[in-house]
Every structure is written in structure tokens, then in C-alpha cells.
Amino acid sequence: MPPGLDNLKHIVVLMMENRSFDHMLGSLKAVNPLVDGITAADPYGNPDTTGNVVKPQPLAQFQAQLQPDPDHHFPAVDLQIFGGDTSANRVANMQGFVKSYFNQQQDVGHSQKIMYYFAQNQLPVLTTLALEFAVFNRWFASIPGPTICNRAFAHYGTSFGRVDMNLLYVNEPFQSIYSRLINATPKHTSKLYYYDTTSSTMEVTNLLQNEPQLFGTYDQFLDDCSKGNLPDYSFIEPNYSDHEGDSGEEVANDQHPDHNVQAGELFIASIYKAVKDSPLWPNTALLVVYDEHGGIYDHVVPPACPPDQFTASPNDTGTGMSFAFDRLGVRVPAILISPWIPAGTVVNRVFDHASIPATITKFFLGDYSPRSPRETSADVFIEPDAGQVDPARNLLSLDTMRTDCPDFDV
Amino acid sequence: MPLISVPRPSDGAFEPNRPVSALLKAQIEYLHVAERRLPLRYHTDIYINAIKTEGEAAEYIRAVTEAIHDAHADAAARRSRPAKRTGVIEIAAVADERAERRRASKTKSKKRSAQRRSRPSGGKPGAKK
């Protein structure tokens, strides 16, 4: 067994909000050509409603640029991916982002801002982590739709047929990854950490209502890290709102437009630092990932995937067409962090959020059934802790732990 | 590797009067459904249709999240109490008393029967011969 996997005892997932890969990490192509981002020389662009081609440009701002919140519900994402083609033989082309944003304000100039991305030096935390550890070139949202159904894939490996923000009723037999772990024999430990009770969780319908003991706060996460008490699997939610907290003003750090992107950078750095300064650093892998693209441009066409066992009706999708969960959503940033990962690792295999419960289940529990068809077919980002390990797939591949990992002043 | 500086958000970043997003609206609706399932004593008095800003949303989200935790904690506390032993003892005591009364009653009735059997026929209890 490679020492990185042999030492791995804890997996932490931090899921941020609503930013596409190109928007956050596209600039890295100029630094590392293996990163499938964007440069000025690339032919990518989108037509605006006057017929002019709008190129991606490094003009993104931390706040007050993407107002109103770009539409990322199912019909809008369908337009963004297919450019407005609704024919039977249509081909995804990523040509509808500017059109979609124009629909919200009928302002040609404003609609072009959906193509903007951040320069590398604007996002020192995310870009450093991407360059220093493993960045995924093909991590997609699970559904071409909004937050709740995409986050459901991270918790359950399916959205139980939902493509929208409506209440998600959990159908047996697909258990949450947390229930699988805590009910296993031998037992495993698992926790969801929301930022504070004032921000709370997006997983209300099942987990908070029925199993509130699964939840902790960001402060508890920091404490658990420093004391070496992390559960086997942790899922972290950011702060979803600007609010008065017990210690004063709390700025939303989820990076959901129009929340401040720098606040999210600080938050990511604080999570990384808590893990890195923990006695569990040699035994922990941290995945930073975004739930969906938030309506913001990305140039990579989401691939088809094996269907789930559910079908969303034409009425549910709002497009007049049914959806068999057989295509992934738009590409999002994803970075795997561990002192056993070589700097500059770029992963080209395809992942989506169903890969999260798939990986956690296979690593901690081995074979497990039942799981959704989408989860069963999803790739894993950490190889199972059993049997032969394919060196080409193992990202925690170093023989000795790195001592040159980055530090942030948080 | 040198320490990497992380810029802080500007002073104007905090904006609790920002209108609630579709995401926060959805979160409020989920919590409202959860709130309605709680016993009445845990309900907030916040009217969710009047929530317009992130700050207002946050107040409601906090209130219901705490209420859910409180309701579960109270239920767990009730479960962990020593199984209402006082009540059981009281019930047992009552049962014992009843049994005693029944036994006493049976004894009395046996005595009365015996007295009746030993009493000469036609006479009334206590009647002078």
C-alpha cells in the first residue's frame, strides 16, 4: 500500500458555492499549460445578442459585478450549454451564457460580464492550492441545475429525481453517506460542519431535521482539528449570509454571487490552515469543490453520463423536455490537498459530486449496496484502502510526506 | 515557501440588508417546513413572508436551527432520565395498596362468612340472643 493511502484516516470536503472552473482557475493555463483553462490566444467566446463575439477576459471583480445573480436554474443552464438549440439532435456548444445573462436585464454590456474570470493574483489561496496540489480538469456539477439538487449528489449520490430547488424528499433505499458511516460495523465517524447556527445548513429536509447530532460548527471544526479529533469524514458548509454573529459582523464566505469572493478565499485558507496545523495533517485529505457554476461561463462541454434511475418530467425541467440525469452539469473548480500529493498534479479523469459518496464509501466501507446508478458509476478520487493500487490512479503518490506545502497568513 | 498573504474583504463587504437570494429563500422554506413539524413550544413567531433581507433571513434561520437542536436535545434528555422511577414506585405502591386492600377485604369477608356460618340461623349480626 502506498504510504499516502496507508496513512490516510480522515477525509474533509469543503463545498463552496456557484463559480465555474474558468471563472476561478482558468487563468492557471498561462502558468501550467496542463490546466484546461483559458488564455487570450484561445478561440473561446460567446455571441451577445447583437451578434458580436464576447471573449473571456480577466476582469472579474470580488463583488458588485454579477448583479442580479446569474440564472442557474435548469432551463437557463440548458440555454447556456446548448446555446438555445432545442432540436432533437442538438449538440452542446457552451454558446448561451451571454444570451442567458442578457435575458435577466436586457443589457448587452452587462450580459458580457458573465464571461469574466479572475486573474491568478486576485485569488492567491485557490490558485496556490491548485498549483501546489491536485487540480481536476474535469470535475463537473452533477446536474445542469441549481444548488440543492447538486448538493444532494454530494450527500446521497443522487438528487432523487429533483433538478430544482424544491424540497427534496429522501427515498429509501439510498442512505446519506453520513448514515452509512455511522451505522456501519465497525462504526465510522462523520460530521457536517456548518459555519454557525445563523447560517446553518442547506441539508435541512432530512439530516438537520432528523439527525441534528451529525452537525457541528466551524469553530468546532477548528477545535476538532487542533485536538486531533476529526471524524473519519467531514463535510464543511460555508457561511451563506451576511449576519451579526456572536463575535460581530460575519461576512458571507460562500462566494455565491454577489457575496464577497475574498471572504471565501479567507475561509478556504482558514480550513486549509486548520488541517495543515493539525496533528492529523499526515492522515488527512482535503477536497475543495464548488457545488455548481452559478450561471458563469466555462468552455468545457459537460459530458454525457450513465442515467440515474429517476427521470425529471418536462414540467419539472421547465424546458419542455424530460431529463434522465444522463448529462453532467457545468465544470466547477475542484482541488485535492494532502502532503502526499506532488505539486503540480493535474487530473484529467471525469468526476462529479456523486464521486464524493462513492469515494468515501469505497475508502471506508468497501463494497456497499444499495447506491444510486449515478454513484455506482462515478469515479473515485482516492483509491480504496484495499488490494492492489493502480499507481496511475493514486493521487497520494509520494513516498515521503512533503514539507514544502504553502502557508497563508490567516 | 514564503508565507502567502491573503487579502481581506473591503470594509463595505458586509451588507445584511442585501435582498435574500433564491438560495436563502429555499433554505427558509425548508426550515419553515421543519418548524411546522416541531411541537408548538419550539415555534418562532417570525412571519417568513415578511423576510426580505439577509439579516432578517439569518435571524429566522438561527431561531429554527436552534429550535430543532433544542427539541432533539430535550427529547434525548427525557429518554436519558432514570425512566420515571418515582412514578413507577408510586404506581407500584398504589398497586400494593390495592392488593393489600383486596387481601384485607378478602380476610374481612372470610371472617364475616365464618361469623355468618357460626351465627345461628335467623339471627342478625349483633343481635342479642
Coordinates of C-alpha atoms in Angstrom, one line a residue, chain A residues 3-385:
Chain A
P3 CA 2.3 5.3 2.3
G4 CA -0.1 8.2 1.5
L5 CA -3.0 5.8 1.4
D6 CA -1.7 3.8 4.3
N7 CA -1.6 7.0 6.4
L8 CA -4.9 8.3 5.3
K9 CA -7.5 8.2 8.1
H10 CA -9.6 11.4 7.6
I11 CA -11.3 13.0 4.5
V12 CA -12.6 16.5 4.6
V13 CA -14.8 18.0 1.9
L14 CA -15.4 21.8 1.7
M15 CA -18.1 22.7 -0.8
M16 CA -18.3 26.3 -1.9
E17 CA -21.0 28.0 -4.0
N18 CA -21.6 28.9 -7.6
R19 CA -18.5 29.6 -9.5
S20 CA -17.2 27.9 -12.7
F21 CA -13.8 26.5 -13.3
D22 CA -12.8 29.0 -15.9
H23 CA -14.0 31.9 -13.7
M24 CA -11.8 30.9 -10.8
L25 CA -9.0 28.8 -12.1
G26 CA -9.0 29.5 -15.9
S27 CA -6.0 31.9 -15.5
L28 CA -3.8 29.0 -14.5
K29 CA -3.4 27.8 -18.0
A30 CA -0.9 30.6 -18.5
V31 CA 1.2 29.2 -15.6
N32 CA 0.7 25.5 -16.2
P33 CA -0.4 24.5 -19.8
L34 CA -1.8 21.2 -18.4
V35 CA -4.6 23.1 -16.7
D36 CA -7.5 23.3 -19.1
G37 CA -8.2 27.0 -18.6
I38 CA -8.3 30.0 -20.9
T39 CA -5.7 32.4 -22.4
A40 CA -6.1 35.4 -24.6
A41 CA -4.9 33.2 -27.5
D42 CA -7.8 30.7 -27.2
P43 CA -10.7 30.8 -29.6
Y44 CA -13.3 30.6 -26.9
G45 CA -16.2 33.1 -26.8
N46 CA -19.9 33.6 -26.8
P47 CA -22.2 35.6 -29.0
D48 CA -24.0 38.5 -27.4
T49 CA -27.5 39.5 -28.6
T50 CA -26.1 41.9 -31.2
G51 CA -24.0 39.1 -32.8
N52 CA -20.6 40.2 -31.5
V53 CA -18.4 37.5 -30.0
V54 CA -17.5 38.2 -26.4
K55 CA -14.2 36.7 -25.3
P56 CA -13.4 35.6 -21.8
Q57 CA -11.4 38.3 -20.1
P58 CA -9.6 38.5 -16.7
L59 CA -11.8 41.4 -15.5
A60 CA -13.8 39.6 -12.7
Q61 CA -14.4 41.6 -9.5
F62 CA -14.8 40.4 -6.0
Q63 CA -18.3 41.8 -5.5
A64 CA -20.9 44.1 -7.1
Q65 CA -20.3 42.8 -10.7
L66 CA -22.7 39.8 -11.0
Q67 CA -25.9 41.5 -10.1
P68 CA -28.5 40.2 -10.5
D69 CA -27.4 36.7 -9.5
P70 CA -26.9 34.9 -12.8
D71 CA -29.6 32.4 -13.5
H72 CA -28.6 28.8 -13.0
H73 CA -31.9 27.0 -12.9
F74 CA -32.4 24.1 -15.2
P75 CA -33.8 26.0 -18.2
A76 CA -31.2 28.7 -18.1
V77 CA -28.3 26.2 -17.8
D78 CA -29.8 24.3 -20.8
L79 CA -29.6 27.6 -22.7
Q80 CA -26.0 28.2 -21.6
I81 CA -24.9 24.7 -22.6
F82 CA -26.8 24.3 -25.9
G83 CA -26.9 28.0 -27.0
G84 CA -30.7 28.0 -27.3
D85 CA -30.9 25.0 -29.7
T86 CA -33.9 22.8 -28.6
S87 CA -33.9 20.5 -31.5
A88 CA -33.8 16.7 -31.1
N89 CA -30.2 16.3 -32.5
R90 CA -28.7 19.4 -30.8
V91 CA -25.1 19.4 -29.8
A92 CA -23.8 21.1 -26.6
N93 CA -21.6 24.1 -27.5
M94 CA -21.4 26.4 -24.4
Q95 CA -22.6 29.3 -26.5
G96 CA -25.6 30.5 -24.5
F97 CA -24.0 32.1 -21.4
V98 CA -24.2 35.7 -22.6
K99 CA -27.7 35.2 -24.0
S100 CA -28.9 33.7 -20.7
Y101 CA -27.5 36.6 -18.7
F102 CA -28.9 39.1 -21.2
N103 CA -32.4 37.6 -20.5
Q104 CA -32.3 38.9 -16.9
Q105 CA -31.7 42.6 -17.6
Q106 CA -31.8 43.1 -21.4
D107 CA -28.5 45.0 -21.1
V108 CA -25.9 44.0 -23.7
G109 CA -22.9 45.4 -21.9
H110 CA -23.9 43.9 -18.6
S111 CA -24.5 40.5 -20.1
Q112 CA -20.9 40.3 -21.2
K113 CA -19.7 40.2 -17.6
I114 CA -20.7 36.6 -17.4
M115 CA -17.6 35.8 -19.4
Y116 CA -15.1 37.5 -17.0
Y117 CA -12.6 35.5 -15.0
F118 CA -10.2 36.2 -12.1
A119 CA -6.5 36.9 -12.7
Q120 CA -4.3 34.5 -10.8
N121 CA -3.0 37.1 -8.4
Q122 CA -6.6 38.0 -7.4
L123 CA -7.1 34.6 -5.9
P124 CA -3.9 33.7 -4.1
V125 CA -5.4 31.0 -2.0
L126 CA -7.4 28.9 -4.5
T127 CA -4.8 29.3 -7.3
T128 CA -1.9 28.4 -5.0
L129 CA -3.7 25.3 -3.7
A130 CA -4.5 24.3 -7.3
L131 CA -0.9 24.6 -8.4
E132 CA 0.6 23.1 -5.2
F133 CA -1.6 20.0 -5.0
A134 CA -4.0 18.2 -7.4
V135 CA -6.4 20.2 -9.6
F136 CA -9.1 18.5 -11.5
N137 CA -9.6 19.4 -15.2
R138 CA -12.9 17.5 -15.4
W139 CA -14.9 17.9 -12.2
F140 CA -18.5 18.8 -13.2
A141 CA -21.6 19.6 -11.3
S142 CA -23.8 16.6 -11.1
I143 CA -26.8 18.3 -12.7
P144 CA -27.1 21.2 -15.1
G145 CA -29.1 23.0 -12.5
P146 CA -29.1 24.8 -9.1
T147 CA -27.6 24.3 -5.7
I148 CA -29.9 22.0 -3.7
C149 CA -30.1 19.1 -6.2
N150 CA -26.3 19.3 -6.8
R151 CA -25.5 19.3 -3.1
A152 CA -27.8 16.3 -2.8
F153 CA -25.4 14.3 -5.0
A154 CA -22.6 15.0 -2.6
H155 CA -24.7 13.7 0.3
Y156 CA -26.7 10.8 -1.3
G157 CA -25.2 10.1 -4.7
T158 CA -28.5 11.2 -6.2
S159 CA -31.0 14.0 -6.1
F160 CA -33.9 11.5 -6.1
G161 CA -35.2 12.9 -9.4
R162 CA -35.0 16.6 -8.5
V163 CA -33.5 19.2 -10.8
D164 CA -34.6 22.2 -8.9
M165 CA -34.7 24.0 -5.5
N166 CA -37.9 22.3 -4.4
L167 CA -38.0 20.3 -1.2
L168 CA -36.1 17.1 -1.7
Y169 CA -37.7 14.1 -0.1
V170 CA -35.3 11.3 0.6
N171 CA -36.3 8.0 -0.8
E172 CA -35.1 4.8 0.6
P173 CA -33.0 2.8 -0.1
F174 CA -30.3 5.4 -0.8
Q175 CA -28.8 6.4 2.5
S176 CA -26.8 9.5 3.1
I177 CA -23.1 9.0 3.3
Y178 CA -23.2 10.0 6.9
S179 CA -25.8 7.4 7.8
R180 CA -23.8 4.7 6.0
L181 CA -20.7 5.5 8.0
I182 CA -22.2 5.9 11.5
N183 CA -24.4 2.7 11.1
A184 CA -21.6 0.6 9.7
T185 CA -20.0 -2.3 11.5
P186 CA -17.4 -1.4 12.7
K187 CA -18.7 2.1 13.2
H188 CA -17.2 5.1 11.5
T189 CA -17.5 8.7 12.5
S190 CA -18.8 11.5 10.4
K191 CA -19.9 15.1 10.8
L192 CA -21.3 18.0 8.8
Y193 CA -19.9 21.4 10.0
Y194 CA -22.0 24.4 9.1
Y195 CA -20.5 27.8 9.7
D196 CA -22.7 28.8 12.6
T197 CA -26.4 28.3 13.6
T198 CA -27.2 31.6 12.0
S199 CA -26.0 30.3 8.6
S200 CA -27.0 26.7 9.3
T201 CA -27.1 24.1 6.5
M202 CA -28.7 23.5 3.2
E203 CA -29.4 19.9 4.2
V204 CA -32.4 20.7 6.3
T205 CA -35.1 18.3 4.9
N206 CA -33.5 15.1 6.1
L207 CA -30.3 15.5 8.0
L208 CA -30.9 18.6 10.2
Q209 CA -34.5 17.7 11.0
N210 CA -33.9 14.0 11.8
E211 CA -30.2 13.8 12.8
P212 CA -29.1 17.1 14.2
Q213 CA -26.4 15.4 16.2
L214 CA -24.5 15.0 12.9
F215 CA -23.8 18.7 12.8
G216 CA -21.1 20.9 14.2
T217 CA -20.0 24.5 13.6
Y218 CA -16.9 25.9 12.0
D219 CA -15.5 26.7 15.5
Q220 CA -15.9 23.1 16.4
F221 CA -14.2 22.1 13.2
L222 CA -11.2 24.2 14.2
D223 CA -11.2 22.8 17.7
D224 CA -11.5 19.2 16.4
C225 CA -8.6 19.8 14.0
S226 CA -6.3 21.3 16.8
K227 CA -7.1 18.5 19.2
G228 CA -6.8 15.7 16.6
N229 CA -10.4 14.8 17.0
L230 CA -11.6 15.0 13.4
P231 CA -14.2 12.4 12.4
D232 CA -13.3 9.9 9.6
Y233 CA -15.4 12.0 7.2
S234 CA -16.2 15.8 7.5
F235 CA -18.3 17.9 5.2
I236 CA -18.0 21.7 5.6
E237 CA -20.5 24.3 4.6
P238 CA -19.6 28.0 4.3
N239 CA -21.4 31.0 5.7
Y240 CA -24.3 31.6 3.3
S241 CA -25.3 35.1 4.6
D242 CA -24.1 38.5 5.9
H243 CA -25.2 38.5 9.5
E244 CA -24.5 39.6 13.0
G245 CA -22.8 36.7 14.8
D246 CA -21.8 36.2 18.4
S247 CA -18.4 37.7 17.7
G248 CA -19.7 40.6 15.5
E249 CA -20.2 41.1 11.8
E250 CA -20.0 37.9 9.8
V251 CA -19.5 38.4 6.0
A252 CA -20.8 35.6 3.8
N253 CA -17.9 33.5 2.7
D254 CA -19.7 31.0 0.3
Q255 CA -18.7 33.1 -2.8
H256 CA -22.2 32.8 -4.1
P257 CA -22.7 35.9 -6.3
D258 CA -22.9 38.7 -5.1
H259 CA -21.1 37.7 -1.9
N260 CA -17.5 38.7 -1.5
V261 CA -15.0 36.4 -3.2
Q262 CA -12.2 37.5 -0.9
A263 CA -14.1 36.4 2.2
G264 CA -14.3 33.0 0.6
E265 CA -10.6 33.0 0.0
L266 CA -10.0 33.7 3.6
F267 CA -12.4 30.9 4.6
I268 CA -10.7 28.3 2.3
A269 CA -7.3 29.4 3.7
S270 CA -8.5 29.0 7.3
I271 CA -9.8 25.5 6.6
Y272 CA -6.6 24.5 4.9
K273 CA -4.5 26.0 7.8
A274 CA -6.6 24.2 10.4
V275 CA -6.0 20.9 8.7
K276 CA -2.3 21.6 8.0
D277 CA -1.6 22.7 11.6
S278 CA -3.5 19.8 13.0
P279 CA -1.7 16.7 14.3
L280 CA -3.8 14.9 11.7
W281 CA -2.2 16.6 8.7
P282 CA -0.3 13.4 7.6
N283 CA -3.5 11.5 7.9
T284 CA -5.9 13.8 6.2
A285 CA -7.0 14.7 2.6
L286 CA -9.0 17.9 1.9
L287 CA -11.2 18.4 -1.1
V288 CA -12.2 21.9 -2.0
V289 CA -15.0 21.9 -4.6
Y290 CA -17.9 24.1 -5.8
D291 CA -21.5 22.9 -6.0
E292 CA -22.2 24.4 -9.4
H293 CA -21.1 27.1 -11.8
G294 CA -23.7 29.7 -10.9
G295 CA -24.5 30.6 -14.5
I296 CA -20.9 31.8 -15.1
Y297 CA -19.0 30.9 -18.3
D298 CA -17.0 27.7 -18.7
H299 CA -15.6 26.5 -22.1
V300 CA -15.7 22.7 -21.5
V301 CA -18.8 20.9 -22.7
P302 CA -20.3 18.7 -19.9
P303 CA -20.2 15.1 -21.0
A304 CA -23.0 12.6 -21.1
C305 CA -23.1 10.1 -18.2
P306 CA -25.0 6.9 -17.3
P307 CA -28.5 7.8 -16.4
D308 CA -29.8 7.7 -12.8
Q309 CA -32.9 5.6 -12.1
F310 CA -35.0 8.8 -12.0
T311 CA -36.4 10.9 -14.7
A312 CA -37.4 14.6 -14.3
S313 CA -40.6 15.4 -16.3
P314 CA -40.8 18.2 -18.9
N315 CA -42.8 20.1 -16.3
D316 CA -40.0 19.7 -13.7
T317 CA -37.2 20.7 -16.0
G318 CA -39.1 23.7 -17.4
T319 CA -37.6 23.1 -20.8
G320 CA -40.4 21.0 -22.3
M321 CA -38.1 18.1 -22.4
S322 CA -37.6 15.3 -19.8
F323 CA -34.2 14.7 -18.2
A324 CA -32.8 11.3 -17.4
F325 CA -29.9 12.6 -15.4
D326 CA -27.7 11.4 -18.2
R327 CA -25.6 14.6 -18.7
L328 CA -23.4 16.3 -16.1
G329 CA -23.6 20.0 -15.2
V330 CA -21.1 22.7 -16.0
R331 CA -17.5 22.3 -14.8
V332 CA -16.5 23.6 -11.4
P333 CA -13.2 24.1 -9.5
A334 CA -12.0 21.1 -7.5
I335 CA -8.7 20.7 -5.7
L336 CA -7.5 17.7 -3.6
I337 CA -5.0 18.6 -0.9
S338 CA -2.7 16.3 1.0
P339 CA 1.0 16.3 1.9
W340 CA 1.3 13.1 -0.1
I341 CA 0.3 14.7 -3.4
P342 CA 3.1 16.0 -5.7
A343 CA 2.9 19.7 -6.5
G344 CA 1.6 20.5 -10.0
T345 CA -0.7 17.4 -10.2
V346 CA -3.4 17.8 -12.9
V347 CA -6.1 15.2 -13.1
N348 CA -8.0 14.6 -16.4
R349 CA -10.4 11.9 -15.4
V350 CA -14.1 12.8 -15.2
F351 CA -15.7 13.4 -11.8
D352 CA -18.9 14.8 -10.4
H353 CA -20.3 15.2 -6.9
A354 CA -21.5 11.6 -6.9
S355 CA -17.8 10.9 -6.7
I356 CA -17.8 12.2 -3.1
P357 CA -20.0 9.5 -1.5
A358 CA -18.6 7.0 -4.0
T359 CA -15.0 7.7 -2.7
I360 CA -15.9 7.9 1.0
T361 CA -17.9 4.7 0.8
K362 CA -15.3 2.7 -1.1
F363 CA -12.5 4.0 1.1
F364 CA -14.0 3.4 4.5
L365 CA -16.7 0.8 3.9
G366 CA -15.5 -1.1 0.8
D367 CA -18.4 -2.7 -1.2
Y368 CA -21.7 -1.2 -0.2
S369 CA -25.2 -1.6 -1.5
P370 CA -27.6 -0.1 -2.4
R371 CA -26.2 3.0 -4.1
S372 CA -27.7 5.0 -6.9
P373 CA -26.8 4.2 -10.5
R374 CA -25.0 7.5 -10.8
E375 CA -22.9 7.0 -7.7
T376 CA -22.1 3.4 -8.7
S377 CA -20.7 4.6 -12.0
A378 CA -18.9 7.6 -10.5
D379 CA -15.1 7.6 -10.4
V380 CA -13.3 7.8 -7.1
F381 CA -10.6 10.4 -6.3
I382 CA -9.0 8.4 -3.5
E383 CA -8.2 4.8 -4.2
P384 CA -9.8 2.3 -1.8
D385 CA -7.7 1.2 1.1

